[in-house]
CSV table of C-alpha atoms in Angstrom, one decimal:
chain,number,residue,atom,x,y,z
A,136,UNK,CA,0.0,0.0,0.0
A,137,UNK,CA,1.2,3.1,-1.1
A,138,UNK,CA,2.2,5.6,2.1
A,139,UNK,CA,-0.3,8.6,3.2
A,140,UNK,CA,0.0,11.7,0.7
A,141,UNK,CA,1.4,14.7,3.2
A,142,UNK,CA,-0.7,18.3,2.0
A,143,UNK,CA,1.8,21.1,2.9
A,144,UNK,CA,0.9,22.5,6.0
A,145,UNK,CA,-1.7,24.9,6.4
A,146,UNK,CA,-3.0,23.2,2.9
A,147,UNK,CA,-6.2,24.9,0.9
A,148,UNK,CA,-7.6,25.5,-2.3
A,149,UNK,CA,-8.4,29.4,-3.0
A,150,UNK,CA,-10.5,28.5,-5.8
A,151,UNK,CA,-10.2,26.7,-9.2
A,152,UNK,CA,-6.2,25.6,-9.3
A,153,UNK,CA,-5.2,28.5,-7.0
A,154,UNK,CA,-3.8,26.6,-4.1
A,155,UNK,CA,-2.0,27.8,-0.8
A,156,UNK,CA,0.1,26.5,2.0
A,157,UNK,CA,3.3,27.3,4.3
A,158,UNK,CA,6.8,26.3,2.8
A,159,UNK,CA,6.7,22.6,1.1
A,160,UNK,CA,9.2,20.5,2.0
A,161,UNK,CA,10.5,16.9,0.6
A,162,UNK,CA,7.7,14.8,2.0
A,163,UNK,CA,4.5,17.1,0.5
A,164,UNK,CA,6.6,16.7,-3.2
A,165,UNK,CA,4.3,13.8,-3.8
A,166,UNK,CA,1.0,15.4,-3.3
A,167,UNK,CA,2.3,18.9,-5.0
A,168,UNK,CA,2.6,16.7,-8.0
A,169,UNK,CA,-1.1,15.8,-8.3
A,170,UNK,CA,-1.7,19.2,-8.5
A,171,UNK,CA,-0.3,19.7,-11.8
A,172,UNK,CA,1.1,23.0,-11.2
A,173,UNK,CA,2.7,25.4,-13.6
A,174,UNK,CA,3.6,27.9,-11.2
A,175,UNK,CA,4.6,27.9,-8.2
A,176,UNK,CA,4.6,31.3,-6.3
A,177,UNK,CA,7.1,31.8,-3.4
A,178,UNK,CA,6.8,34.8,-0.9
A,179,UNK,CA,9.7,34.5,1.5
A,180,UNK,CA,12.6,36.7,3.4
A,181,UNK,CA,15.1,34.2,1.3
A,182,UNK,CA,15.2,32.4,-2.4
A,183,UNK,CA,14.1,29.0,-2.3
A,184,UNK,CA,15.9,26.3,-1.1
A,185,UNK,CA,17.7,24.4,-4.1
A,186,UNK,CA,16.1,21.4,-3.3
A,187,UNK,CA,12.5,23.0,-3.6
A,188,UNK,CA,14.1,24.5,-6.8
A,189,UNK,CA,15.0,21.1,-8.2
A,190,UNK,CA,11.7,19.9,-7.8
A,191,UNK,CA,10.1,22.6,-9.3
A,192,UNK,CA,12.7,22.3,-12.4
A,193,UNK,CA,11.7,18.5,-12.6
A,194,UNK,CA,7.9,19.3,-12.9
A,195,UNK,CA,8.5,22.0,-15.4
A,196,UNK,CA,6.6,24.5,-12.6
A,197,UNK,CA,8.1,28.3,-12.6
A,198,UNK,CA,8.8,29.3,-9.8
A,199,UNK,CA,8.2,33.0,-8.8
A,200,UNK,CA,9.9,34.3,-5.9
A,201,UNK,CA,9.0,38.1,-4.4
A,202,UNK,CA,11.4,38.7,-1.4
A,203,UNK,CA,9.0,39.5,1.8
A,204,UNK,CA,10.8,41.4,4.7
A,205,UNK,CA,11.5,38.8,8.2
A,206,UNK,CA,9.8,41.5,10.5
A,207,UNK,CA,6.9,39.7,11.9
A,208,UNK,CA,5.9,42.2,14.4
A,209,UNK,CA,5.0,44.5,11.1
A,210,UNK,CA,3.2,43.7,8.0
A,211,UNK,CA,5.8,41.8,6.2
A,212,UNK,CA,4.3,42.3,2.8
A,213,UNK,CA,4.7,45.6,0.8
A,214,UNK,CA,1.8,46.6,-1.5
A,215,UNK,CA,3.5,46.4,-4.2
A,216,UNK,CA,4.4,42.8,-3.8
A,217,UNK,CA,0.8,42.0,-2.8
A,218,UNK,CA,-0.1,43.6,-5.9
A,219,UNK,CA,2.0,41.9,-8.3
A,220,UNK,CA,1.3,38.5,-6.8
A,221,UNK,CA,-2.5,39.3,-7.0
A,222,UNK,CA,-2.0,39.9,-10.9
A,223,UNK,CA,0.3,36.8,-11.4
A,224,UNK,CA,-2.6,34.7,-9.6
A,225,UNK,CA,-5.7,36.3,-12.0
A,226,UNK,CA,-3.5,35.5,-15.0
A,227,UNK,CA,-5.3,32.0,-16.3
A,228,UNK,CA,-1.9,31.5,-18.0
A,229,UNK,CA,-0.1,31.2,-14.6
A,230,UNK,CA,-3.2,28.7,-13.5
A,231,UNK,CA,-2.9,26.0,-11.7
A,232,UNK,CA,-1.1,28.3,-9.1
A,233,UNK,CA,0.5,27.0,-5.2
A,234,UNK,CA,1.1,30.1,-3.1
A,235,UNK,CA,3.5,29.7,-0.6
A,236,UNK,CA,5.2,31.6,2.4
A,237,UNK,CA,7.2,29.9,5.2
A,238,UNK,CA,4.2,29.1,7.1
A,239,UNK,CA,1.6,29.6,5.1
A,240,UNK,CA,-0.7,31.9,7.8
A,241,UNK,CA,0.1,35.5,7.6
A,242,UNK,CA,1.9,36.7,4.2
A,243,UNK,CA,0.0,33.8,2.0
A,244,UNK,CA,-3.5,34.7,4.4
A,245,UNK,CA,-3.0,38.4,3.2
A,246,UNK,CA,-2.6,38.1,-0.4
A,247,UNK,CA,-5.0,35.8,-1.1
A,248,UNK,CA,-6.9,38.5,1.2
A,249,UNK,CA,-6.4,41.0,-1.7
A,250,UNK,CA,-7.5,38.7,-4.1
A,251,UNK,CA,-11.1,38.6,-1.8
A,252,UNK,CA,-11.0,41.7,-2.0
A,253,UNK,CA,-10.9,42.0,-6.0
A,254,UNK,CA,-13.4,39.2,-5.6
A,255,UNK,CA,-15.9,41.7,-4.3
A,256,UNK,CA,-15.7,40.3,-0.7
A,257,UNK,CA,-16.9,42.3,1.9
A,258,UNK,CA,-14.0,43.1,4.5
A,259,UNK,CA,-15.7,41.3,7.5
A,260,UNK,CA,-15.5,38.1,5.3
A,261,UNK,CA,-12.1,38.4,4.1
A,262,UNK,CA,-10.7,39.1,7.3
A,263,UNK,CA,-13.2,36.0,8.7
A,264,UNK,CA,-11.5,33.6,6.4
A,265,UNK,CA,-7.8,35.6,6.8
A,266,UNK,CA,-8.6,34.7,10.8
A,267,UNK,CA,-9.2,31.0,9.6
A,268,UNK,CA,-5.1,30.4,9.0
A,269,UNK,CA,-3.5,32.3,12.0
A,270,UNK,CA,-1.9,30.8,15.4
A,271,UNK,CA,-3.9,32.5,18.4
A,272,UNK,CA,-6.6,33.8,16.5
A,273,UNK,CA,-5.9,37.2,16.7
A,274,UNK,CA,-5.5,39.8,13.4
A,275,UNK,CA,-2.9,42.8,14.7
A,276,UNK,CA,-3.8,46.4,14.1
A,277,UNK,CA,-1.8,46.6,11.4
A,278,UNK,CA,-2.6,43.6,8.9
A,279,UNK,CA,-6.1,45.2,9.1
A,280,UNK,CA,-4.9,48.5,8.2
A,281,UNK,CA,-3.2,46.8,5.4
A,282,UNK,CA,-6.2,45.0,4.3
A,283,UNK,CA,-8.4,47.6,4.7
A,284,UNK,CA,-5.7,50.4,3.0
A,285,UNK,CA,-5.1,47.8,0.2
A,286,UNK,CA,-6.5,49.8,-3.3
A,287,UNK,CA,-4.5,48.3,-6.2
A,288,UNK,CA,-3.4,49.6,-8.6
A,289,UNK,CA,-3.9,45.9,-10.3
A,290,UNK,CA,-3.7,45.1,-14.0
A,291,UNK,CA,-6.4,42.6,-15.2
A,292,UNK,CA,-5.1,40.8,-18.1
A,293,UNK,CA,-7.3,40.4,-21.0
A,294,UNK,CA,-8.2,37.2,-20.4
A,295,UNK,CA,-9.8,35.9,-16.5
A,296,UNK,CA,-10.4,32.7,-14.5
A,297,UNK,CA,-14.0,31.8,-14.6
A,298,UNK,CA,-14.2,32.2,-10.4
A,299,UNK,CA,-13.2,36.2,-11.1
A,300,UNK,CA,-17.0,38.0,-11.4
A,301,UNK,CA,-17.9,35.3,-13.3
A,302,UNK,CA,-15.1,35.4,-15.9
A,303,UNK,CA,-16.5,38.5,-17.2
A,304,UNK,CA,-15.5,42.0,-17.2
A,305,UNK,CA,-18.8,44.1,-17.1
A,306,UNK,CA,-18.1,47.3,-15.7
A,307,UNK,CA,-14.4,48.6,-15.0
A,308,UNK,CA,-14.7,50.3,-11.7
A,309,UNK,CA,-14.1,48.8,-8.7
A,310,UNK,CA,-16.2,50.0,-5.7
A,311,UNK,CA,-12.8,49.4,-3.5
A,312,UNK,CA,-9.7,48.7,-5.7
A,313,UNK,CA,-7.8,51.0,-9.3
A,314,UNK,CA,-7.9,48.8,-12.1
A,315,UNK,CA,-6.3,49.0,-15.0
A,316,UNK,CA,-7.5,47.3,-17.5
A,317,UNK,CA,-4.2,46.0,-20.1
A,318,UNK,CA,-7.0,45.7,-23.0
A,319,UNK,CA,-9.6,48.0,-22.8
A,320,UNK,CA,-11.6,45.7,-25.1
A,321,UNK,CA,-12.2,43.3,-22.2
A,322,UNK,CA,-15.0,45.7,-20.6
A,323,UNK,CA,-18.4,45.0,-21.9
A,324,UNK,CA,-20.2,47.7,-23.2
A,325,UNK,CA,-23.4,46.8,-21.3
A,326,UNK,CA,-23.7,50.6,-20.5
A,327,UNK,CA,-24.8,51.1,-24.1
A,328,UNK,CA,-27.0,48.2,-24.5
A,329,UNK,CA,-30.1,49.7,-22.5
A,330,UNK,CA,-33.5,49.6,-23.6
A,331,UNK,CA,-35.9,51.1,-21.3
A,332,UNK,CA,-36.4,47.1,-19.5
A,333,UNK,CA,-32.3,46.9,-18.5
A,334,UNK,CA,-33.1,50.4,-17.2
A,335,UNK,CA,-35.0,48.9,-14.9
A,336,UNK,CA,-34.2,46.0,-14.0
A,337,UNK,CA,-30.2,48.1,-13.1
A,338,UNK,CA,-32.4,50.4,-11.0
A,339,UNK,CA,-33.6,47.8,-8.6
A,340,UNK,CA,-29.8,45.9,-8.9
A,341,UNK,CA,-28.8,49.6,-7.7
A,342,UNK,CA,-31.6,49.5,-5.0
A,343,UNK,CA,-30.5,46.4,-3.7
A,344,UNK,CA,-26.8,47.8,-3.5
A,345,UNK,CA,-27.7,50.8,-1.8
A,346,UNK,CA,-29.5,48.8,0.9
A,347,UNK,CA,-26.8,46.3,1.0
A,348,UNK,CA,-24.2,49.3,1.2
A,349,UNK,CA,-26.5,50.5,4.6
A,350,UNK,CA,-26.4,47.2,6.3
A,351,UNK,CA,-22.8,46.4,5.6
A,352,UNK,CA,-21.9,50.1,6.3
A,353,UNK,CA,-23.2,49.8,9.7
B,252,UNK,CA,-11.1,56.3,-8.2
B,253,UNK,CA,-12.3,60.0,-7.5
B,254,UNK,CA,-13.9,60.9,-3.8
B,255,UNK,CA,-17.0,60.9,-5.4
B,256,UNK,CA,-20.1,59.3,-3.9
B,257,UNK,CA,-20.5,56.2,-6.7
B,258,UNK,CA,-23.0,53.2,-6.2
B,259,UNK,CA,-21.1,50.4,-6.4
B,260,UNK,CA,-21.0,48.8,-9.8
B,261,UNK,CA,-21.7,45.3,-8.6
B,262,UNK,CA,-22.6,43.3,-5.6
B,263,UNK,CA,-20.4,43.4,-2.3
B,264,UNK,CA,-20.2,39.7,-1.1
B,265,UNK,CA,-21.3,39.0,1.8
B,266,UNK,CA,-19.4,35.4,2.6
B,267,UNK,CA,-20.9,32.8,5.4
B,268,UNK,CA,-18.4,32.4,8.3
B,269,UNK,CA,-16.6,29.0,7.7
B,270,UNK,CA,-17.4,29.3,4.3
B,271,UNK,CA,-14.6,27.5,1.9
B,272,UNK,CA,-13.9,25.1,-1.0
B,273,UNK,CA,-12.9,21.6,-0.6
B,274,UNK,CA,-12.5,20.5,-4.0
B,275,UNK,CA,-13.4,21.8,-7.5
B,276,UNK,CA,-17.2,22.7,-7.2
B,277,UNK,CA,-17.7,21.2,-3.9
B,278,UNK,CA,-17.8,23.8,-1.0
B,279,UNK,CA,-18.8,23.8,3.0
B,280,UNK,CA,-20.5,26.5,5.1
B,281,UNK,CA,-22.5,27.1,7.8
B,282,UNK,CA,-26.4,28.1,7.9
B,283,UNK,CA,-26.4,31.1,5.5
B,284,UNK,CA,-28.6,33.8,6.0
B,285,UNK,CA,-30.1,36.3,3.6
B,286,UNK,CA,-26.7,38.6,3.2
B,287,UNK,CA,-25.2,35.5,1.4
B,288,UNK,CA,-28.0,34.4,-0.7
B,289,UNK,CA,-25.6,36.5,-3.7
B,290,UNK,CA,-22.5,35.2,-3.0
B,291,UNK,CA,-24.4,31.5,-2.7
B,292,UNK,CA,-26.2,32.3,-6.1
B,293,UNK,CA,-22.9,33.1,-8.1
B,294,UNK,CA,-21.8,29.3,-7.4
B,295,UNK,CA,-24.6,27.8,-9.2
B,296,UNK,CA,-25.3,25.5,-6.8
B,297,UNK,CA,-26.9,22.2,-7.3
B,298,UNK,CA,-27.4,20.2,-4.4
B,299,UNK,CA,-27.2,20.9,-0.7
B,300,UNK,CA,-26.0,18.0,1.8
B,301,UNK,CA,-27.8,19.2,5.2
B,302,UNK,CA,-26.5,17.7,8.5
B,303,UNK,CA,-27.7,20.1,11.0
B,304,UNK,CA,-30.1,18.3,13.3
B,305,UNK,CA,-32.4,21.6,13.0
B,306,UNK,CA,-33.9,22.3,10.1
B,307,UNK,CA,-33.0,25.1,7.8
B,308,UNK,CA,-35.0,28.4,8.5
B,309,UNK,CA,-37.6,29.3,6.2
B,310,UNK,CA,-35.5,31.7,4.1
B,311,UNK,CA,-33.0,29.6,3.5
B,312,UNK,CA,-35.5,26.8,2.2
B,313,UNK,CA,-37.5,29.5,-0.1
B,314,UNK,CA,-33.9,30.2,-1.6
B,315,UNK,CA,-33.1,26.7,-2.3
B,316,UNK,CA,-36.5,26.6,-3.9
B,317,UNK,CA,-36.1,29.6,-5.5
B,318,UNK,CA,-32.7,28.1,-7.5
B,319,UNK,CA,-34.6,24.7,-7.8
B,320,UNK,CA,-31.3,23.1,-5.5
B,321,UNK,CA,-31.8,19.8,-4.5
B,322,UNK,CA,-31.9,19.7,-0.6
B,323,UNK,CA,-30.6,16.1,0.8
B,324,UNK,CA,-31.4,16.7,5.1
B,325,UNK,CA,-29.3,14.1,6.4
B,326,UNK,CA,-29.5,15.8,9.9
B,327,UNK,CA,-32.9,13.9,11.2
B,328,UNK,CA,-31.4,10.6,11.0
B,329,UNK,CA,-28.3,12.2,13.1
B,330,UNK,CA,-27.3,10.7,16.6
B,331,UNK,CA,-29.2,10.6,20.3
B,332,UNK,CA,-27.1,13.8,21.7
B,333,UNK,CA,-25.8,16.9,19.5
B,334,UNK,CA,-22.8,17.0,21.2
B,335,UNK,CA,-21.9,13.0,19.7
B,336,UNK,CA,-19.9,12.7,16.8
B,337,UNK,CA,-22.5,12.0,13.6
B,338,UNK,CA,-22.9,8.5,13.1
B,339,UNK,CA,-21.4,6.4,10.0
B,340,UNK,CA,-24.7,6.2,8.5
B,341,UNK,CA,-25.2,9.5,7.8
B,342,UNK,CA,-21.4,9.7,6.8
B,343,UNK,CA,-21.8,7.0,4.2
B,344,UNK,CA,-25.0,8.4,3.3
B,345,UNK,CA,-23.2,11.9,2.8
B,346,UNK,CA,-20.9,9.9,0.3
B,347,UNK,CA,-23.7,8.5,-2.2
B,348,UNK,CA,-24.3,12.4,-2.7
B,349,UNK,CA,-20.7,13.5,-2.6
B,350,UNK,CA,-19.5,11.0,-4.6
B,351,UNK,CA,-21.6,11.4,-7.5
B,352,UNK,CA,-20.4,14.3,-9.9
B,353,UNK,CA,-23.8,14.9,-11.4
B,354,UNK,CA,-24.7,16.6,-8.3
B,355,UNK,CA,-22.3,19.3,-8.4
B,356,UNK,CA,-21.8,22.3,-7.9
B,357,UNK,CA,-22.5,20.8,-4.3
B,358,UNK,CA,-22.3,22.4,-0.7
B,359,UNK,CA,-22.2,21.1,2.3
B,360,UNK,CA,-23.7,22.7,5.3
B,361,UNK,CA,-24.6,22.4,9.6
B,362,UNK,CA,-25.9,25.2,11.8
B,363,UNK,CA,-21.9,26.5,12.0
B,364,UNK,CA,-19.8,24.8,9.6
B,365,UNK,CA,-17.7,23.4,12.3
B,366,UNK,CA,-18.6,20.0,13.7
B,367,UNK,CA,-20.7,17.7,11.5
B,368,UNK,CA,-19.2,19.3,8.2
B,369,UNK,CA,-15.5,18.9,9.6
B,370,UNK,CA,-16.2,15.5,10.3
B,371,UNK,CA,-17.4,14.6,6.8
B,372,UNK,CA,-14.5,16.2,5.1
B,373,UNK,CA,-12.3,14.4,7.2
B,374,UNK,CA,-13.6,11.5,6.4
B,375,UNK,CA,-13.2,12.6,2.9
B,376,UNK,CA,-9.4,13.8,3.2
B,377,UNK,CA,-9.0,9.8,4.6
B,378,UNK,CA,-10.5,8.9,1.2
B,379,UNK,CA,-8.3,11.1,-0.6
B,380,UNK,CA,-5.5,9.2,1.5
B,381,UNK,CA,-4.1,12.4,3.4
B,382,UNK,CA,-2.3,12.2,6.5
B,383,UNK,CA,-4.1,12.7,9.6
B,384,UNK,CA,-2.3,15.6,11.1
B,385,UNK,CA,-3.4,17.1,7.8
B,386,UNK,CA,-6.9,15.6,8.5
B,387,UNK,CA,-7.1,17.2,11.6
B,388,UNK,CA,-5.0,20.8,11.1
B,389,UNK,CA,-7.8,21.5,8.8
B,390,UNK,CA,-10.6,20.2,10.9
B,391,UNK,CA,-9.4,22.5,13.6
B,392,UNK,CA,-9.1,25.6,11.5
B,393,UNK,CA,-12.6,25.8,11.0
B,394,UNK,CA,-13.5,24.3,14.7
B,395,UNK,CA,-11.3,27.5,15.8
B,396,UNK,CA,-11.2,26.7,20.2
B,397,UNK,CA,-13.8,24.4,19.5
B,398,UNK,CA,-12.2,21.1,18.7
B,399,UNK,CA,-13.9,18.2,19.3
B,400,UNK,CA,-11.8,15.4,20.4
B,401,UNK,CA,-14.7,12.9,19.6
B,402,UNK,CA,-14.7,14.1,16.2
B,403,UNK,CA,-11.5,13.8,16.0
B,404,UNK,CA,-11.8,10.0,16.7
B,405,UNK,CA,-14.5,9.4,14.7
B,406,UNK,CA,-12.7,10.7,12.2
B,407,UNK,CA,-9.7,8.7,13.0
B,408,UNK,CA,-11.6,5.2,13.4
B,409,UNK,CA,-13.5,5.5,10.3
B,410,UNK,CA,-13.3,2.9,8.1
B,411,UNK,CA,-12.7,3.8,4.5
B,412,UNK,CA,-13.4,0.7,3.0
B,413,UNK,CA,-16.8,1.1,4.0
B,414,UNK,CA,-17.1,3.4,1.4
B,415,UNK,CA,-18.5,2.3,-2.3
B,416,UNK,CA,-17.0,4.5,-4.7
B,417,UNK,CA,-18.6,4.7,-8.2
B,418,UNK,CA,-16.8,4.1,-11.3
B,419,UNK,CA,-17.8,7.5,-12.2
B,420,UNK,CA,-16.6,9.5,-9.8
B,421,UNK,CA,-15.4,13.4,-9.1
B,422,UNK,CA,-12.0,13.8,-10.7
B,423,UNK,CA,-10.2,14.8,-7.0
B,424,UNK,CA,-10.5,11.2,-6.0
């Protein structure tokens, strides 16, 4: 009988081929295979161990490495890096994706806490499911200043995964985020498509936002 | 974007504490209430697996209605005290639903997302042949202080070869 197949620690999928963990090591190589990967994204103080880089190399996965700052007692992530690994992450040519830091909880927890954010996720339930990863179940003043001061400016290839609004592009503003979009032709031109019904029908969609707005506002 | 008062373009989401994927079109929660109903309608859901012992409250039923979901309540056949572990019946029943791909996009839900859905995707992980500190680091995630040692067991003592797996089956196993 084959032996048990070891997730990296902190293991989850994001969404569709976007996976996350802490740092893998030799005995989760067997289970990162499954995945398939073709990228494998590496946010840590140091480059990549040359074992971790052989493996990588044998798959054919690139590996992507943005330095992150040791500091724990700060946020160790700088915006910028958070921005460029959100965009590598939305590109479906990067896809399927592992994300990585050394332990997988707080520099992983707020990237893919950006990507929520691009996602249209409320704060409360980005920071729920940021909460879900962390030792001692407590997020410090300043990752929620981060998460909460996080506004882009992210690229948004021409092409998106199906689990980013619905793998369409139908309005390029962003109630929280600066998008820019790298081929304008990606936007739908809904806007001009009205006939008095749409009219309507985006009226009571706007109705429902405004009320929603209210209750999430208070 | 300027400082000008704008109406959002599209929907804020509104996501269900312990919400989160376990595989490719398969998801877990707990009981979601009327502020998620978008966020639940964006993942085209087809079936719910329901283990709470309660049952759902009525909005929750109107929207499963309302996006013609098929509802399996496996909670009434559950064990004699909430606090026990579920039992393997409702587990293997759990796995005729889960295991068959025509039924996805599926979710699996109880009152909080903790307990009887942890134990389930344990069980689940075992299929998938995981190790169980893995089994159980994610268990506790979504348990938070709550842990269930019991659970934990169950989880630990269940038999996978109980477990009849279709030829056609979801691709993660």
């Amino acid at each position: 009988m084959l032996p048990p197949l070891i997730p990296p620690f902190r293991y989850a999928i994001v969404e569709d081929e976007v996976y996350r963990g802490a740092y893998p090591k030799k005995r989760n190589y067997r289970f990162l295979k499954r995945l398939k990967l073709k990228t494998m994204l590496s946010l840590t103080p140091d480059p990549p161990v040359p074992e971790l880089l052989e493996f990588c190399q044998s798959q054919n996965i690139r590996n992507i490495r943005l330095e992150v700052s040791k500091v724990k007692d700060n946020v160790p992530l700088s915006y910028s890096s958070a921005i460029q690994s959100v965009q590598i992450i939305i590109d479906p040519s990067n896809l399927p994706i592992f994300i990585h830091c050394l332990d997988g909880a707080n520099v992983t927890g707020l990237v893919v806490t950006c990507l929520r954010k691009l996602q249209m996720w409320s704060i409360p339930s980005c920071m729920s499911e940021f909460l879900r990863y962390l030792r001692g179940g407590v997020i410090s003043s300043e990752e929620s200043e981060f998460i909460e001061k996080f506004t882009g400016e992210i690229e948004i290839p021409s092409t998106i995964p199906h689990w980013l609004w619905g793998g369409r592009v139908t309005s390029n503003k962003h109630p929280r985020l600066k998008l820019k979009f790298l081929d304008p032709r990606v936007v739908e031109q809904s806007e001009q498509k009205k006939d008095g019904k749409n009219i309507e029908v985006d009226n009571k969609d706007d109705y429902r936002e405004r009320v929603n707005g209210i209750i999430f506002n208070f | 974007m300027s400082s000008q008062h704008f109406i959002p373009p599209m929907v804020m989401f509104r996501i269900k504490h312990n919400y989160g994927m376990i595989e490719e079109d398969l998801y877990r929660s707990g009981q979601p209430n009327e502020l998620n109903f978008p966020f639940l309608e964006k993942l085209g859901l087809k079936t719910v697996v329901w283990l709470a012992s309660e049952e759902p409250n009525q909005r929750f039923l109107d929207f499963i209605d309302d996006q013609e979901i098929q509802f399996h309540n496996l909670g009434v056949i559950s064990s004699v005290s909430t606090w026990d572990p579920i039992t393997e019946e409702v587990v293997l029943e759990a796995f005729e639903h889960i295991l068959n791909p025509h039924n996805y996009p599926m979710i699996i839900m109880c009152n909080l997302g903790r307990h009887r859905t942890g134990t389930i995707v344990g069980c689940l992980r075992k299929l998938q042949k995981w190790n169980l500190t893995s089994i159980f680091e994610e268990y506790r995630r979504y348990a938070g202080p709550k842990v269930r040692v019991l659970n934990e067991q169950f989880i630990e003592l269940f038999d996978t070869d109980l477990v009849r797996v279709p030829v056609n089956r979801p691709k993660w196993l």
